[in-house]
mmCIF file of N, CA, C and O in Angstrom:
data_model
loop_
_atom_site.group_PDB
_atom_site.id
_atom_site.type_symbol
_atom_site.label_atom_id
_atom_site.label_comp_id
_atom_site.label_asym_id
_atom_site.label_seq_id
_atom_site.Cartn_x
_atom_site.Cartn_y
_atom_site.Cartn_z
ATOM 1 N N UNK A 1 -192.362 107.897 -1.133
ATOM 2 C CA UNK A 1 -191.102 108.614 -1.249
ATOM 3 C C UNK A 1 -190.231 108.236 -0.066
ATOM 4 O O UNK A 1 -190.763 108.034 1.026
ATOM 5 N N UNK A 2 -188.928 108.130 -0.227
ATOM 6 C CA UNK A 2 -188.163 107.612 0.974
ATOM 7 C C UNK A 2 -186.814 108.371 0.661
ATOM 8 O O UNK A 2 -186.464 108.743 -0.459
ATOM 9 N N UNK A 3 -186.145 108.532 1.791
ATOM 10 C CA UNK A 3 -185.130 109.355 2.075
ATOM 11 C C UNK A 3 -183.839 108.465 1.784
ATOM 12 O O UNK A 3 -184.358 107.441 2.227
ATOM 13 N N UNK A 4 -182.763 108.101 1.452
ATOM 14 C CA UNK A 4 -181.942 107.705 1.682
ATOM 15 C C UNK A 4 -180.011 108.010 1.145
ATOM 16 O O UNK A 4 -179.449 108.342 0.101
ATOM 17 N N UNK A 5 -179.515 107.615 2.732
ATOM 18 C CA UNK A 5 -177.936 108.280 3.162
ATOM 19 C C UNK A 5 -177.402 107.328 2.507
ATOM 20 O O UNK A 5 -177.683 106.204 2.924
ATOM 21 N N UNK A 6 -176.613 107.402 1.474
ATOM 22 C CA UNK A 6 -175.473 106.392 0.946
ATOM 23 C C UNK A 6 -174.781 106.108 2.172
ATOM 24 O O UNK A 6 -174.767 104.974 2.650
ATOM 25 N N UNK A 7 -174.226 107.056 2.682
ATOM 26 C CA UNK A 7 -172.627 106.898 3.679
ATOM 27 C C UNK A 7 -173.577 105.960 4.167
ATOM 28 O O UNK A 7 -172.979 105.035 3.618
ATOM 29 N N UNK A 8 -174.459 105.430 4.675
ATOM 30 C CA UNK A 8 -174.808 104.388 5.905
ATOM 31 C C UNK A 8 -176.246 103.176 5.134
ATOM 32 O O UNK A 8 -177.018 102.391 5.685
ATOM 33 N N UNK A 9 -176.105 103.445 4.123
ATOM 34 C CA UNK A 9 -177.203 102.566 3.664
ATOM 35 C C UNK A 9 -178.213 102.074 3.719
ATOM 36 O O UNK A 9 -178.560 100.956 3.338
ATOM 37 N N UNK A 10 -179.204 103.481 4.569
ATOM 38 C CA UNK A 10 -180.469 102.977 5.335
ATOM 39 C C UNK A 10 -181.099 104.270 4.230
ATOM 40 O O UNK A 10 -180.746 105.286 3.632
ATOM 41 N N UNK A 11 -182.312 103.356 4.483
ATOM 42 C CA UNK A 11 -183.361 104.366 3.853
ATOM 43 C C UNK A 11 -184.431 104.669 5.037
ATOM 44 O O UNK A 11 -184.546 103.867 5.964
ATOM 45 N N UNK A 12 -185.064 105.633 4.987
ATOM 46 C CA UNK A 12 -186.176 106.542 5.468
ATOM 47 C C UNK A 12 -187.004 106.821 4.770
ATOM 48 O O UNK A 12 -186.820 107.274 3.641
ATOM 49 N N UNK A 13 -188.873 106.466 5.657
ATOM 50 C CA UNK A 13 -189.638 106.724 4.565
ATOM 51 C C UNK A 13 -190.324 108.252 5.105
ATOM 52 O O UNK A 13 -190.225 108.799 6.204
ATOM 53 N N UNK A 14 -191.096 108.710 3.777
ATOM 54 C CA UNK A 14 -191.772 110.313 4.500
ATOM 55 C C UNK A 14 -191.950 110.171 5.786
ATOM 56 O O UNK A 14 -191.533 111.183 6.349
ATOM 57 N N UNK A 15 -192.428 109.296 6.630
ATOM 58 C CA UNK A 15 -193.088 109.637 7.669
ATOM 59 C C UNK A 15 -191.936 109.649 9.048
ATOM 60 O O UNK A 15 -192.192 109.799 10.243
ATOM 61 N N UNK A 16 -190.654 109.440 8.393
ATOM 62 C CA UNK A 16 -189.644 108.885 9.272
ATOM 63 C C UNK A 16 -188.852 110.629 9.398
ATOM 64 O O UNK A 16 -189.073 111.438 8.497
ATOM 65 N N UNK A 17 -188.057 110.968 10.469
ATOM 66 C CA UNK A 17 -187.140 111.657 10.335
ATOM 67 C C UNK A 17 -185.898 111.738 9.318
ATOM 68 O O UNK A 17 -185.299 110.680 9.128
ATOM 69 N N UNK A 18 -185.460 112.864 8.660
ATOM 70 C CA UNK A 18 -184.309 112.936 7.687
ATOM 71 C C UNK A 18 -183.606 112.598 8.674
ATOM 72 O O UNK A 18 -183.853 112.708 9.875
ATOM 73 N N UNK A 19 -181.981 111.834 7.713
ATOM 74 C CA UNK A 19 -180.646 111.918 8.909
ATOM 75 C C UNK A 19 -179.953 113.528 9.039
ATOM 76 O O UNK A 19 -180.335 114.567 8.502
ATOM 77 N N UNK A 20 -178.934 113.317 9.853
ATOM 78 C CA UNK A 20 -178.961 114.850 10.424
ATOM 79 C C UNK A 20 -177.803 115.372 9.019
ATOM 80 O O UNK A 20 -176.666 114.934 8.844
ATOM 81 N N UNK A 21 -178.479 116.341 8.224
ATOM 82 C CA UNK A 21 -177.471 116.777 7.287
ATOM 83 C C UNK A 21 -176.079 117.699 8.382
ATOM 84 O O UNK A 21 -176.066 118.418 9.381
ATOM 85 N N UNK A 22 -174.846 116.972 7.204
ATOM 86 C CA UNK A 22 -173.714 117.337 7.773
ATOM 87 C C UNK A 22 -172.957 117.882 6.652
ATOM 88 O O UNK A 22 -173.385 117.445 5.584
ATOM 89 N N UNK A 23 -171.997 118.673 6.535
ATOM 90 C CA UNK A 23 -171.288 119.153 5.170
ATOM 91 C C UNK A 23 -170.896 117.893 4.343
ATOM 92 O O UNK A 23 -170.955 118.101 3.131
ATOM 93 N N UNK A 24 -170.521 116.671 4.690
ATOM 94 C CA UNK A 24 -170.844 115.209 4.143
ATOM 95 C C UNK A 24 -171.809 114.855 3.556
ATOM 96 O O UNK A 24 -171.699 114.031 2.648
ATOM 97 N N UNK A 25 -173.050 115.395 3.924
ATOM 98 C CA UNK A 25 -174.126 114.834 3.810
ATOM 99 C C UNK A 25 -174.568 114.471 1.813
ATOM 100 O O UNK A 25 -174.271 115.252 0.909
ATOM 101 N N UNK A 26 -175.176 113.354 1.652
ATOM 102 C CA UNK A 26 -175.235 112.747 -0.028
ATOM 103 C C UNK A 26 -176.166 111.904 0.150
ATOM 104 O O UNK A 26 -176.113 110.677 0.068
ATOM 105 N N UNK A 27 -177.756 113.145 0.604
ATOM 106 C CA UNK A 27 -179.072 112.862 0.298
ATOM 107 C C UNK A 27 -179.840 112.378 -0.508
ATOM 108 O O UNK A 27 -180.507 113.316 -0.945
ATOM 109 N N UNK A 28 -180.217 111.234 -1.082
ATOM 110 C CA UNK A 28 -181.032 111.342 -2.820
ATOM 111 C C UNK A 28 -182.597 111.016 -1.908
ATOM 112 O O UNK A 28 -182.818 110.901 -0.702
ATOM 113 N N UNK A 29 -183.387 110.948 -2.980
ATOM 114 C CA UNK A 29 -184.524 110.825 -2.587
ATOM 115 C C UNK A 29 -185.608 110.002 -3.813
ATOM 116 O O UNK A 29 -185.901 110.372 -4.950
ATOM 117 N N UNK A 30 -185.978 108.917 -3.138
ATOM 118 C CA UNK A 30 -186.470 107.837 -4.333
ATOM 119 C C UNK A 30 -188.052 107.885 -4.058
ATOM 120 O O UNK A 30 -188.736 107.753 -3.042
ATOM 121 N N UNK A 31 -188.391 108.188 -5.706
ATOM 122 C CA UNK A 31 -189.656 108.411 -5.391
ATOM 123 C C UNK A 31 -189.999 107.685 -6.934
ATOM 124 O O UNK A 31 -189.429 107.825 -8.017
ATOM 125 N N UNK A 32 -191.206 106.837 -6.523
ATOM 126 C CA UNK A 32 -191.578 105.594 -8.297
ATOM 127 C C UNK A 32 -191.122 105.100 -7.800
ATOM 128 O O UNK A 32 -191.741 104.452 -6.956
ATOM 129 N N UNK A 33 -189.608 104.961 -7.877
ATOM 130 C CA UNK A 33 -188.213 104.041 -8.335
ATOM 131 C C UNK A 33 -186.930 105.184 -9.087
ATOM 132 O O UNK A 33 -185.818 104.722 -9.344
ATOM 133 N N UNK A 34 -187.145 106.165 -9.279
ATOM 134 C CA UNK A 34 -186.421 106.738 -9.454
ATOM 135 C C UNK A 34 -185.806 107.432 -8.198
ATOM 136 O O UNK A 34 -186.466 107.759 -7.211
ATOM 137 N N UNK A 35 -184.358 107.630 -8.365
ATOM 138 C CA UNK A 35 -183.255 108.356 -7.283
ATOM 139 C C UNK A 35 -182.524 109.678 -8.068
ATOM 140 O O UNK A 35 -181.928 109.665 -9.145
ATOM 141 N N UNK A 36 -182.758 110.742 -7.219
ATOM 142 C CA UNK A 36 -181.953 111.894 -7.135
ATOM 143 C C UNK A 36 -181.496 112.427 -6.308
ATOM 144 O O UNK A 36 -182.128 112.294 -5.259
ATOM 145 N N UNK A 37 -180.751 112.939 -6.255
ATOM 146 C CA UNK A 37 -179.437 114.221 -6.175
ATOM 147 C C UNK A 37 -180.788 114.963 -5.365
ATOM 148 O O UNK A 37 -181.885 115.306 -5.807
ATOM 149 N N UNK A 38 -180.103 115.062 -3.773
ATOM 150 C CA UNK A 38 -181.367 116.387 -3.592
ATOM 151 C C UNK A 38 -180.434 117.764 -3.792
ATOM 152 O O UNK A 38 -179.232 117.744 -3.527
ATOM 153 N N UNK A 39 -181.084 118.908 -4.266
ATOM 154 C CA UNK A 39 -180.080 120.093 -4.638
ATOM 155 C C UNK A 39 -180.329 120.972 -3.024
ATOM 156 O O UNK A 39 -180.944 120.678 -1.999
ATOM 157 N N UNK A 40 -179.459 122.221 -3.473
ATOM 158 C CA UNK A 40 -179.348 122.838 -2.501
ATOM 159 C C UNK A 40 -180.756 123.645 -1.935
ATOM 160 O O UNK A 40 -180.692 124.095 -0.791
ATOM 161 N N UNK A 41 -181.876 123.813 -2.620
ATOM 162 C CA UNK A 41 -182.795 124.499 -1.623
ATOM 163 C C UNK A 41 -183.770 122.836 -1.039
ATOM 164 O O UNK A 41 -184.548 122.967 -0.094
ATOM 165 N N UNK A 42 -183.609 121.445 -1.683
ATOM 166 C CA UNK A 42 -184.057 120.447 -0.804
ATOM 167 C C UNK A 42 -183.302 120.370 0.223
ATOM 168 O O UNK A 42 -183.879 119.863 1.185
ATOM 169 N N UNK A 43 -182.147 120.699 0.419
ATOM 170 C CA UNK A 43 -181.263 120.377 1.452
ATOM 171 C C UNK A 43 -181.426 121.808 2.836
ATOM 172 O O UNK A 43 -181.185 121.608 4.026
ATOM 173 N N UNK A 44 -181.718 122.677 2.458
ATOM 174 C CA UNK A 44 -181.596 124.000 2.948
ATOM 175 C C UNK A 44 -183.731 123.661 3.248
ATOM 176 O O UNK A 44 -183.938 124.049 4.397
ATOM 177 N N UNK A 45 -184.469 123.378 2.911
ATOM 178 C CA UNK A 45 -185.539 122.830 3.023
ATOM 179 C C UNK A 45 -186.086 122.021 4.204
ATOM 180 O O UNK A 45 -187.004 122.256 4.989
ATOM 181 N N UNK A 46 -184.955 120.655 4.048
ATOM 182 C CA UNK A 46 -185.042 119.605 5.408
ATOM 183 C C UNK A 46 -183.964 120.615 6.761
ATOM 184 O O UNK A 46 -184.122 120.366 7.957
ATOM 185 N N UNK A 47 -183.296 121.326 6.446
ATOM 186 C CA UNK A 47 -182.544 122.283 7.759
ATOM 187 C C UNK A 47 -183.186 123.289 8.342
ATOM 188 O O UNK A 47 -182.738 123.826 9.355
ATOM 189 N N UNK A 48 -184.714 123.787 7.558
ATOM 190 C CA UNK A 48 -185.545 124.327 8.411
ATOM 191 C C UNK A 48 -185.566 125.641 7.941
ATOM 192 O O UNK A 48 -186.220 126.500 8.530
ATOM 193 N N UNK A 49 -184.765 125.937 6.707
ATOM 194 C CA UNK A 49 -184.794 127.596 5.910
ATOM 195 C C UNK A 49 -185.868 127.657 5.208
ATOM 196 O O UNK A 49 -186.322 126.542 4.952
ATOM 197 N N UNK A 50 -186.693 128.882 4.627
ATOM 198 C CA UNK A 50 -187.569 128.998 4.299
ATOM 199 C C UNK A 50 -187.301 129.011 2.920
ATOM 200 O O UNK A 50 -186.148 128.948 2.494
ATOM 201 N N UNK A 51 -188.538 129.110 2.010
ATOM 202 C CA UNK A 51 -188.408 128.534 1.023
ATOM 203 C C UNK A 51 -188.032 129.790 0.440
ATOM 204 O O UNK A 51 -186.853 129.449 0.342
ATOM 205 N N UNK A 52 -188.030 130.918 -0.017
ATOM 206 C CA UNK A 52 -187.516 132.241 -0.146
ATOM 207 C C UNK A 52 -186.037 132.254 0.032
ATOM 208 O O UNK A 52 -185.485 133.072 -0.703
ATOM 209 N N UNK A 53 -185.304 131.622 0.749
ATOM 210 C CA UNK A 53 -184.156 132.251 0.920
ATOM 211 C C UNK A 53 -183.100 131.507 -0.463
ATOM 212 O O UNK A 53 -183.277 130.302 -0.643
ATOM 213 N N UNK A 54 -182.409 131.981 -1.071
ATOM 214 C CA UNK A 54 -181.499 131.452 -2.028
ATOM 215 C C UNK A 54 -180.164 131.642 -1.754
ATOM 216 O O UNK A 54 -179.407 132.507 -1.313
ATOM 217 N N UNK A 55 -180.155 130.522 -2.173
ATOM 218 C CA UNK A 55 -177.989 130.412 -2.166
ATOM 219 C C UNK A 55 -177.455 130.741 -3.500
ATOM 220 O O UNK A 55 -177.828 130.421 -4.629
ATOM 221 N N UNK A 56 -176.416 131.514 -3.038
ATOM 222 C CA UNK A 56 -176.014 132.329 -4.915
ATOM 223 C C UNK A 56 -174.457 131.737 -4.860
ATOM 224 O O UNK A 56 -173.574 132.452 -5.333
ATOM 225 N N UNK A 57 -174.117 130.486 -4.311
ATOM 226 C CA UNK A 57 -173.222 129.823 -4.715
ATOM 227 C C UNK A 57 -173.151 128.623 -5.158
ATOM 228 O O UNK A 57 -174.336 128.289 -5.142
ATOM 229 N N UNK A 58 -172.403 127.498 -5.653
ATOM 230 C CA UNK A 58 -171.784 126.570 -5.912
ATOM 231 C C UNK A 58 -172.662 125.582 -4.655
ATOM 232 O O UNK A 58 -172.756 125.756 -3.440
ATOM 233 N N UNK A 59 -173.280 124.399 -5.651
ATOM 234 C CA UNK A 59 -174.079 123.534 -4.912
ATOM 235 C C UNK A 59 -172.712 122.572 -3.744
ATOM 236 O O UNK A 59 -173.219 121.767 -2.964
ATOM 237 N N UNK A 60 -171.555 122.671 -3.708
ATOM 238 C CA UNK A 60 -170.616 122.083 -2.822
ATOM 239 C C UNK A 60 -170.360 123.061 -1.447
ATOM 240 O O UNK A 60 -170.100 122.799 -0.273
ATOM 241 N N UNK A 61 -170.514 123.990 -2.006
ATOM 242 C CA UNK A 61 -170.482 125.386 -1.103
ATOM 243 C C UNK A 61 -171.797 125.833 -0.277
ATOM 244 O O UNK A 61 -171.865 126.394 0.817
ATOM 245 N N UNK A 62 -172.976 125.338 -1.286
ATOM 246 C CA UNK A 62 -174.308 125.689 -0.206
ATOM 247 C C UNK A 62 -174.786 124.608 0.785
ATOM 248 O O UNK A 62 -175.283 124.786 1.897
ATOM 249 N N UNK A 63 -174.531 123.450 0.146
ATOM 250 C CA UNK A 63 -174.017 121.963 0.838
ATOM 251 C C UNK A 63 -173.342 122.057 2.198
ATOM 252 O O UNK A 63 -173.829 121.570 3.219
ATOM 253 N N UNK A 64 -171.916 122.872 2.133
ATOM 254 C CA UNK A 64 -171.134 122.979 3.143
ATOM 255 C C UNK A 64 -171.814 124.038 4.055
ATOM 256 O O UNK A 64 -171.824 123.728 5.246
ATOM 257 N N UNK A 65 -172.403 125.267 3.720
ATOM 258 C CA UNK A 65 -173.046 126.042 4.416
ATOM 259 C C UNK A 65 -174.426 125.678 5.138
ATOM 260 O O UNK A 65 -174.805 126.287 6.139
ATOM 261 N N UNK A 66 -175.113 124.682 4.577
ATOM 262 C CA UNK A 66 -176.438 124.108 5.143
ATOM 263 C C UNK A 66 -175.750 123.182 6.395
ATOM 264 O O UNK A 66 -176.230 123.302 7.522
ATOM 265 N N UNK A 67 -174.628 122.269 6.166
ATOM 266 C CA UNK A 67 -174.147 121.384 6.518
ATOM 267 C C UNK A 67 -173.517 122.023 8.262
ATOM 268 O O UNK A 67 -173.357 121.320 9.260
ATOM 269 N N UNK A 68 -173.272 123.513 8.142
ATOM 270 C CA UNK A 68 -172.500 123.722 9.422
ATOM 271 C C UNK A 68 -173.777 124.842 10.084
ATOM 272 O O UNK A 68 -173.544 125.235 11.227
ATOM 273 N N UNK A 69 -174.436 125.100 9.751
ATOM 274 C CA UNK A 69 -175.581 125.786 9.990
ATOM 275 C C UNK A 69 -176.325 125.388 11.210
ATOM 276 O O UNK A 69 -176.417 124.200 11.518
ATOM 277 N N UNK A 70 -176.782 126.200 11.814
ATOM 278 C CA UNK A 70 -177.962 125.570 12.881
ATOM 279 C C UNK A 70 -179.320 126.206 12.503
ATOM 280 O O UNK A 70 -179.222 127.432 12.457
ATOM 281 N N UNK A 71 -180.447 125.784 12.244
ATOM 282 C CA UNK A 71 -181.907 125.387 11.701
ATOM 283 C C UNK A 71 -181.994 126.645 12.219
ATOM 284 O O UNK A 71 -181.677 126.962 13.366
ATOM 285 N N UNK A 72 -182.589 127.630 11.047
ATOM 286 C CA UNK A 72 -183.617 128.607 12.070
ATOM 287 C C UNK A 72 -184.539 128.840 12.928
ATOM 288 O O UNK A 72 -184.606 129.789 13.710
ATOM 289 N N UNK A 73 -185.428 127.774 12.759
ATOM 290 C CA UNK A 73 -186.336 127.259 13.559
ATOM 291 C C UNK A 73 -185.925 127.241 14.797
ATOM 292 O O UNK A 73 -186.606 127.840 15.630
ATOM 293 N N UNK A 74 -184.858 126.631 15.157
ATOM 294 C CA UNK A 74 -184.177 126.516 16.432
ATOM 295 C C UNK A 74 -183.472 127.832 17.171
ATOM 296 O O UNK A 74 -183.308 128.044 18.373
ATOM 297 N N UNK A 75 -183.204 128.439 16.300
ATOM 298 C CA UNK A 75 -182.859 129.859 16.639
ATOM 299 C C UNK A 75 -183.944 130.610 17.373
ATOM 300 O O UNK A 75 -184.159 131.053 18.501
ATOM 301 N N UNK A 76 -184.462 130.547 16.313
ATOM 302 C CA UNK A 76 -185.784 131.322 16.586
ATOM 303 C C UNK A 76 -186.559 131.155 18.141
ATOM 304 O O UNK A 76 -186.965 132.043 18.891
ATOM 305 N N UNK A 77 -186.595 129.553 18.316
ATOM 306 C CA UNK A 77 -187.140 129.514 19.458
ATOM 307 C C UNK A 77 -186.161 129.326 20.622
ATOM 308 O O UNK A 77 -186.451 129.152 21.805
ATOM 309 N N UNK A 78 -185.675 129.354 20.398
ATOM 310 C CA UNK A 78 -184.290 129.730 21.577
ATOM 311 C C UNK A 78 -184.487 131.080 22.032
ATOM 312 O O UNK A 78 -184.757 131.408 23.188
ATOM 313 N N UNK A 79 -184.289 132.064 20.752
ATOM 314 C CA UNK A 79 -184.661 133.504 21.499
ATOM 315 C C UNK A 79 -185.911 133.954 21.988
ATOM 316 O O UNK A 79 -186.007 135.120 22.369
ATOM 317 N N UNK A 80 -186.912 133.162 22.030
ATOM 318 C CA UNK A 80 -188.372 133.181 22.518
ATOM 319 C C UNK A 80 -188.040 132.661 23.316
ATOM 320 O O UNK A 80 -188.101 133.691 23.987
ATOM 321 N N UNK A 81 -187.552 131.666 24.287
ATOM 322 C CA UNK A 81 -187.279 131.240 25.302
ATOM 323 C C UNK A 81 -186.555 132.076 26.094
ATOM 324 O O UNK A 81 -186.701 132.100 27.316
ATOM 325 N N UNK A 82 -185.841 132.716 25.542
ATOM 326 C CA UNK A 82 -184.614 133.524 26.482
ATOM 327 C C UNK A 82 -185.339 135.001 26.722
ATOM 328 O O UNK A 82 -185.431 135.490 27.848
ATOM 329 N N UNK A 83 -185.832 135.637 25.547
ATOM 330 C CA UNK A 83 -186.433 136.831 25.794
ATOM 331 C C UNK A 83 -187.770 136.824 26.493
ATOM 332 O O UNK A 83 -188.347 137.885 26.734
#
């Protein structure tokens, strides 16, 4: 399975880091030989949200919201650091 960014024409394989999703971001993901569209909980997935959480909007809109977001993960341990 391999990752790959149209805007820049590189591919990534599993073992590689995703590129950094941006409200731009136009992820597919080729796996066989077949390419798709990753949707909004693959995208909300590689940003570090849990798999539980759902977006009850418009895949351009959860796109843009994953896209300006900072990873919970990172949150999280930020305030373990600080507290």
């Amino acid at each position: 399975r391999c990752w790959e960014d149209i805007r820049v024409s590189k591919i990534r394989n599993q073992h590689q880091p995703v590129f950094t999703l941006t409200t731009k971001t136009s992820l597919k993901v080729v796996k066989n030989g077949n390419v798709r569209k990753l949707n909004s909980q693959n995208l909300a997935k590689l940003q570090g949200f849990p798999d539980w959480y759902q977006w009850y909007c418009s895949y351009e809109l959860s796109k843009k919201a994953i896209g300006n977001s900072v990873p919970p993960i990172l949150i999280s341990n930020l305030l373990k650091s600080i507290l």
